PDB file of C-alpha atoms in Angstrom:
ATOM      1  CA  HIS H1025     118.398  96.029 109.939  1.00 81.00           C
ATOM      2  CA  VAL H1026     120.971  95.024 107.358  1.00 87.00           C
ATOM      3  CA  PRO H1027     122.060  91.384 107.418  1.00 88.00           C
ATOM      4  CA  GLY H1028     125.784  91.169 106.848  1.00 87.00           C
ATOM      5  CA  ARG H1029     126.316  94.740 108.016  1.00 89.00           C
ATOM      6  CA  THR H1030     124.435  95.493 111.246  1.00 86.00           C
ATOM      7  CA  VAL H1031     124.112  91.834 112.189  1.00 89.00           C
ATOM      8  CA  PRO H1032     126.425  89.068 110.970  1.00 91.00           C
ATOM      9  CA  VAL H1033     124.640  86.468 108.843  1.00 94.00           C
ATOM     10  CA  GLU H1034     126.369  83.824 110.971  1.00 94.00           C
ATOM     11  CA  ARG H1035     124.619  85.197 114.056  1.00 92.00           C
ATOM     12  CA  LEU H1036     121.258  85.080 112.283  1.00 93.00           C
ATOM     13  CA  GLU H1037     121.976  81.518 111.220  1.00 95.00           C
ATOM     14  CA  ALA H1038     122.770  80.593 114.832  1.00 94.00           C
ATOM     15  CA  VAL H1039     119.497  82.147 116.047  1.00 94.00           C
ATOM     16  CA  LEU H1040     117.515  80.353 113.344  1.00 96.00           C
ATOM     17  CA  ALA H1041     119.227  77.038 114.068  1.00 96.00           C
ATOM     18  CA  GLY H1042     118.771  77.476 117.819  1.00 95.00           C
ATOM     19  CA  ALA H1043     115.055  78.181 117.418  1.00 95.00           C
ATOM     20  CA  ARG H1044     114.648  75.162 115.178  1.00 94.00           C
ATOM     21  CA  ALA H1045     116.614  72.898 117.550  1.00 95.00           C
ATOM     22  CA  ARG H1046     114.348  73.983 120.413  1.00 95.00           C
ATOM     23  CA  GLY H1047     111.189  73.354 118.395  1.00 95.00           C
ATOM     24  CA  LEU H1048     110.089  76.970 118.620  1.00 96.00           C
ATOM     25  CA  ASP H1049     107.338  78.305 116.381  1.00 95.00           C
ATOM     26  CA  TRP H1050     107.821  81.299 114.111  1.00 96.00           C
ATOM     27  CA  PHE H1051     105.454  84.230 114.420  1.00 96.00           C
ATOM     28  CA  THR H1052     105.053  87.320 112.308  1.00 97.00           C
ATOM     29  CA  TYR H1053     103.676  90.478 113.833  1.00 97.00           C
ATOM     30  CA  ASP H1054     100.533  89.830 111.786  1.00 97.00           C
ATOM     31  CA  ASP H1055     100.175  86.539 113.666  1.00 96.00           C
ATOM     32  CA  LEU H1056     100.427  88.458 116.924  1.00 95.00           C
ATOM     33  CA  ALA H1057      97.840  90.967 115.691  1.00 95.00           C
ATOM     34  CA  ASP H1058      95.543  88.042 114.860  1.00 94.00           C
ATOM     35  CA  GLY H1059      95.853  86.784 118.440  1.00 92.00           C
ATOM     36  CA  VAL H1060      97.454  83.497 117.428  1.00 86.00           C
ATOM     37  CA  ALA H1061      97.468  80.978 120.253  1.00 77.00           C
ATOM     38  CA  ALA H1062     100.305  81.493 122.706  1.00 82.00           C
ATOM     39  CA  ALA H1063     103.173  79.089 122.227  1.00 89.00           C
ATOM     40  CA  PRO H1064     106.929  79.210 122.679  1.00 93.00           C
ATOM     41  CA  GLY H1065     108.309  80.968 119.639  1.00 94.00           C
ATOM     42  CA  VAL H1066     110.236  83.703 117.930  1.00 94.00           C
ATOM     43  CA  ALA H1067     109.012  86.927 116.303  1.00 94.00           C
ATOM     44  CA  LEU H1068     111.971  88.120 114.243  1.00 94.00           C
ATOM     45  CA  SER H1069     111.809  91.386 112.345  1.00 95.00           C
ATOM     46  CA  PHE H1070     113.919  93.561 110.097  1.00 96.00           C
ATOM     47  CA  ASP H1071     113.416  97.313 109.756  1.00 95.00           C
ATOM     48  CA  ASP H1072     113.910  99.994 107.145  1.00 95.00           C
ATOM     49  CA  ALA H1073     114.766  99.308 103.504  1.00 96.00           C
ATOM     50  CA  ALA H1074     117.514  96.702 103.077  1.00 96.00           C
ATOM     51  CA  ILE H1075     115.439  94.674 100.638  1.00 97.00           C
ATOM     52  CA  ASP H1076     118.403  93.290  98.679  1.00 96.00           C
ATOM     53  CA  GLU H1077     120.108  92.035 101.838  1.00 96.00           C
ATOM     54  CA  TRP H1078     116.804  90.597 103.110  1.00 97.00           C
ATOM     55  CA  TRP H1079     116.275  88.843  99.800  1.00 97.00           C
ATOM     56  CA  SER H1080     119.704  87.223 100.126  1.00 96.00           C
ATOM     57  CA  LEU H1081     118.435  85.554 103.335  1.00 97.00           C
ATOM     58  CA  VAL H1082     115.642  83.640 101.549  1.00 97.00           C
ATOM     59  CA  PRO H1083     117.549  80.330 101.349  1.00 97.00           C
ATOM     60  CA  LEU H1084     118.515  80.583 105.031  1.00 97.00           C
ATOM     61  CA  LEU H1085     114.989  81.508 106.166  1.00 97.00           C
ATOM     62  CA  ASP H1086     113.484  78.753 104.023  1.00 97.00           C
ATOM     63  CA  ALA H1087     115.950  76.170 105.344  1.00 96.00           C
ATOM     64  CA  HIS H1088     114.768  76.864 108.897  1.00 96.00           C
ATOM     65  CA  GLY H1089     111.091  77.355 108.089  1.00 95.00           C
ATOM     66  CA  ALA H1090     111.349  80.879 109.487  1.00 97.00           C
ATOM     67  CA  ARG H1091     108.734  83.528 108.850  1.00 97.00           C
ATOM     68  CA  VAL H1092     109.672  87.093 109.723  1.00 97.00           C
ATOM     69  CA  THR H1093     108.220  90.598 109.569  1.00 98.00           C
ATOM     70  CA  PHE H1094     109.695  93.337 107.396  1.00 98.00           C
ATOM     71  CA  PHE H1095     108.926  96.826 108.733  1.00 98.00           C
ATOM     72  CA  ILE H1096     109.256  99.088 105.703  1.00 98.00           C
ATOM     73  CA  ALA H1097     110.522 102.668 105.568  1.00 97.00           C
ATOM     74  CA  TYR H1098     111.676 104.629 102.505  1.00 97.00           C
ATOM     75  CA  TYR H1099     109.385 102.555 100.266  1.00 97.00           C
ATOM     76  CA  GLU H1100     109.319 105.300  97.629  1.00 95.00           C
ATOM     77  CA  THR H1101     113.030 104.598  96.991  1.00 96.00           C
ATOM     78  CA  PHE H1102     112.462 100.916  96.127  1.00 97.00           C
ATOM     79  CA  SER H1103     112.980 100.024  92.480  1.00 98.00           C
ATOM     80  CA  ALA H1104     110.395  97.953  90.613  1.00 97.00           C
ATOM     81  CA  GLU H1105     112.605  94.882  91.140  1.00 98.00           C
ATOM     82  CA  GLN H1106     112.874  95.565  94.868  1.00 98.00           C
ATOM     83  CA  ARG H1107     109.117  96.028  95.146  1.00 98.00           C
ATOM     84  CA  GLN H1108     108.684  92.676  93.420  1.00 98.00           C
ATOM     85  CA  ARG H1109     111.119  91.079  95.853  1.00 98.00           C
ATOM     86  CA  LEU H1110     109.052  92.405  98.745  1.00 98.00           C
ATOM     87  CA  ARG H1111     105.910  90.906  97.165  1.00 98.00           C
ATOM     88  CA  ASP H1112     107.794  87.623  96.739  1.00 98.00           C
ATOM     89  CA  LEU H1113     108.819  87.666 100.414  1.00 98.00           C
ATOM     90  CA  ALA H1114     105.172  88.179 101.378  1.00 98.00           C
ATOM     91  CA  ALA H1115     104.145  85.311  99.097  1.00 97.00           C
ATOM     92  CA  ARG H1116     106.598  83.089 101.012  1.00 97.00           C
ATOM     93  CA  GLY H1117     104.684  83.747 104.247  1.00 97.00           C
ATOM     94  CA  HIS H1118     106.612  86.720 105.595  1.00 98.00           C
ATOM     95  CA  ALA H1119     104.734  89.792 106.829  1.00 98.00           C
ATOM     96  CA  VAL H1120     105.105  93.310 105.478  1.00 98.00           C
ATOM     97  CA  ALA H1121     104.384  96.101 107.943  1.00 98.00           C
ATOM     98  CA  ALA H1122     104.744  99.874 108.139  1.00 98.00           C
ATOM     99  CA  HIS H1123     107.706 101.763 109.601  1.00 97.00           C
ATOM    100  CA  SER H1124     107.191 105.340 108.307  1.00 95.00           C
ATOM    101  CA  VAL H1125     108.096 107.274 105.192  1.00 96.00           C
ATOM    102  CA  ARG H1126     111.328 109.049 106.204  1.00 95.00           C
ATOM    103  CA  HIS H1127     112.177 107.258 109.464  1.00 94.00           C
ATOM    104  CA  LEU H1128     111.713 110.335 111.637  1.00 94.00           C
ATOM    105  CA  ARG H1129     111.338 110.220 115.417  1.00 93.00           C
ATOM    106  CA  ALA H1130     107.577 110.208 115.955  1.00 95.00           C
ATOM    107  CA  PRO H1131     107.429 112.136 119.268  1.00 95.00           C
ATOM    108  CA  ASP H1132     109.633 114.939 117.913  1.00 95.00           C
ATOM    109  CA  TYR H1133     107.600 115.314 114.723  1.00 96.00           C
ATOM    110  CA  ALA H1134     104.275 115.131 116.564  1.00 96.00           C
ATOM    111  CA  GLU H1135     105.412 117.730 119.093  1.00 95.00           C
ATOM    112  CA  ARG H1136     106.363 120.168 116.326  1.00 97.00           C
ATOM    113  CA  HIS H1137     103.506 119.475 113.889  1.00 97.00           C
ATOM    114  CA  GLY H1138     100.803 117.530 115.756  1.00 96.00           C
ATOM    115  CA  LEU H1139      99.656 113.918 115.847  1.00 94.00           C
ATOM    116  CA  ALA H1140      97.471 114.243 112.755  1.00 96.00           C
ATOM    117  CA  ALA H1141     100.392 115.688 110.789  1.00 97.00           C
ATOM    118  CA  TYR H1142     102.678 112.827 111.833  1.00 97.00           C
ATOM    119  CA  VAL H1143     100.152 110.305 110.547  1.00 96.00           C
ATOM    120  CA  ALA H1144      99.424 112.336 107.389  1.00 97.00           C
ATOM    121  CA  ASP H1145     103.105 112.914 106.570  1.00 97.00           C
ATOM    122  CA  GLU H1146     104.988 109.907 107.945  1.00 97.00           C
ATOM    123  CA  VAL H1147     102.523 107.040 108.275  1.00 97.00           C
ATOM    124  CA  ARG H1148      99.653 107.235 105.787  1.00 97.00           C
ATOM    125  CA  PRO H1149     101.705 107.750 102.558  1.00 97.00           C
ATOM    126  CA  GLY H1150     103.848 104.695 103.296  1.00 96.00           C
ATOM    127  CA  VAL H1151     100.832 102.564 104.163  1.00 97.00           C
ATOM    128  CA  ASP H1152      99.018 103.738 101.030  1.00 97.00           C
ATOM    129  CA  ALA H1153     102.026 102.908  98.841  1.00 97.00           C
ATOM    130  CA  LEU H1154     102.356  99.446 100.385  1.00 98.00           C
ATOM    131  CA  ARG H1155      98.625  98.814  99.894  1.00 97.00           C
ATOM    132  CA  ALA H1156      98.835  99.977  96.275  1.00 97.00           C
ATOM    133  CA  ASP H1157     101.432  97.241  95.737  1.00 96.00           C
ATOM    134  CA  GLY H1158      99.252  94.530  97.268  1.00 96.00           C
ATOM    135  CA  HIS H1159     100.360  94.559 100.908  1.00 97.00           C
ATOM    136  CA  ALA H1160      98.046  94.988 103.879  1.00 96.00           C
ATOM    137  CA  PRO H1161     100.120  96.503 106.719  1.00 97.00           C
ATOM    138  CA  ARG H1162      98.319  96.072 110.034  1.00 97.00           C
ATOM    139  CA  VAL H1163     101.244  96.754 112.371  1.00 98.00           C
ATOM    140  CA  PHE H1164     103.355  99.892 112.730  1.00 98.00           C
ATOM    141  CA  ALA H1165     106.893  99.997 114.145  1.00 97.00           C
ATOM    142  CA  TYR H1166     108.144 103.280 115.542  1.00 95.00           C
ATOM    143  CA  PRO H1167     111.440 104.492 114.074  1.00 94.00           C
ATOM    144  CA  TYR H1168     114.098 104.277 116.796  1.00 90.00           C
ATOM    145  CA  GLY H1169     111.406 102.812 119.050  1.00 91.00           C
ATOM    146  CA  ALA H1170     110.508 106.399 119.947  1.00 92.00           C
ATOM    147  CA  ARG H1171     106.874 106.648 121.062  1.00 93.00           C
ATOM    148  CA  THR H1172     104.460 108.149 123.524  1.00 94.00           C
ATOM    149  CA  SER H1173     101.207 106.852 124.961  1.00 94.00           C
ATOM    150  CA  GLU H1174      99.389 109.565 123.034  1.00 94.00           C
ATOM    151  CA  LEU H1175     100.926 108.382 119.751  1.00 96.00           C
ATOM    152  CA  ASP H1176     100.057 104.788 120.637  1.00 96.00           C
ATOM    153  CA  ARG H1177      96.400 105.643 121.184  1.00 95.00           C
ATOM    154  CA  TYR H1178      96.264 107.625 117.945  1.00 94.00           C
ATOM    155  CA  LEU H1179      97.967 104.952 115.802  1.00 96.00           C
ATOM    156  CA  LEU H1180      95.989 102.104 117.340  1.00 96.00           C
ATOM    157  CA  GLU H1181      92.918 103.621 115.702  1.00 95.00           C
ATOM    158  CA  ASP H1182      94.422 102.471 112.366  1.00 94.00           C
ATOM    159  CA  PHE H1183      96.696  99.566 113.338  1.00 97.00           C
ATOM    160  CA  ALA H1184      96.129  96.319 115.192  1.00 97.00           C
ATOM    161  CA  LEU H1185      99.492  96.677 116.970  1.00 96.00           C
ATOM    162  CA  VAL H1186     102.319  99.157 117.349  1.00 97.00           C
ATOM    163  CA  ARG H1187     105.883  98.079 118.083  1.00 94.00           C
ATOM    164  CA  SER H1188     108.506  99.896 120.074  1.00 92.00           C
ATOM    165  CA  ILE H1189     112.013  98.833 121.001  1.00 83.00           C
ATOM    166  CA  SER H1190     114.642 100.046 123.399  1.00 74.00           C
ATOM    167  CA  PHE H1191     118.364 100.400 123.075  1.00 65.00           C
ATOM    168  CA  SER H1192     120.932  99.916 125.772  1.00 61.00           C
ATOM    169  CA  ARG H1193     124.648  99.529 125.342  1.00 59.00           C
ATOM    170  CA  ASP H1194     124.973  98.707 129.040  1.00 55.00           C
ATOM    171  CA  PRO H1195     123.942  95.115 129.856  1.00 55.00           C
ATOM    172  CA  LEU H1196     123.309  96.125 133.482  1.00 52.00           C
ATOM    173  CA  VAL H1197     120.749  98.786 132.551  1.00 51.00           C
ATOM    174  CA  VAL H1198     117.235  97.811 131.557  1.00 50.00           C
ATOM    175  CA  VAL H1199     115.522 100.388 129.368  1.00 51.00           C
ATOM    176  CA  ASP H1200     111.726 100.482 129.402  1.00 48.00           C
ATOM    177  CA  PRO H1201     110.404 101.119 125.845  1.00 47.00           C
ATOM    178  CA  CYS H1202     106.976 102.010 127.231  1.00 45.00           C
ATOM    179  CA  PRO H1203     107.382 104.679 129.919  1.00 44.00           C
ATOM    180  CA  GLU H1204     104.207 106.386 131.115  1.00 42.00           C
TER     181      GLU H1204
END
């Protein structure tokens, strides 16, 4: 999320260097949505709104030829300079994707207000704002990785891919991000 705060920059540098040393390709989530040919590689992403910290990584990403995906939430809080930085990141080959407006848990919101309301309130305004600034988000990442199959089906009507994640503090426990 926030390089230098939630992940040490040194750790990112080690991942980037390790991928480069192994000859791995870099993929954005847009590449995956396009069905790019399967090859050993890395799809690195950052979520939320840490645009200034992401921008500080440009020299490091460029040095390793890395292309990443930025899943954007809270876009309405970006300043004009931050919005320009996001456009500059996209111009460098990075992908810009949607992550919601207020970073709310999708299943909770949909249960209280309905699927259509979740899309109308949390998805569509963010996508529209990104498009108005020249981006073309084709992938959606669930806040907190929280999702349901019903939400997936609904969002896949508008997106090429949806992304979920899982969290586990216990290395012996495997958490399935896609339970049925």
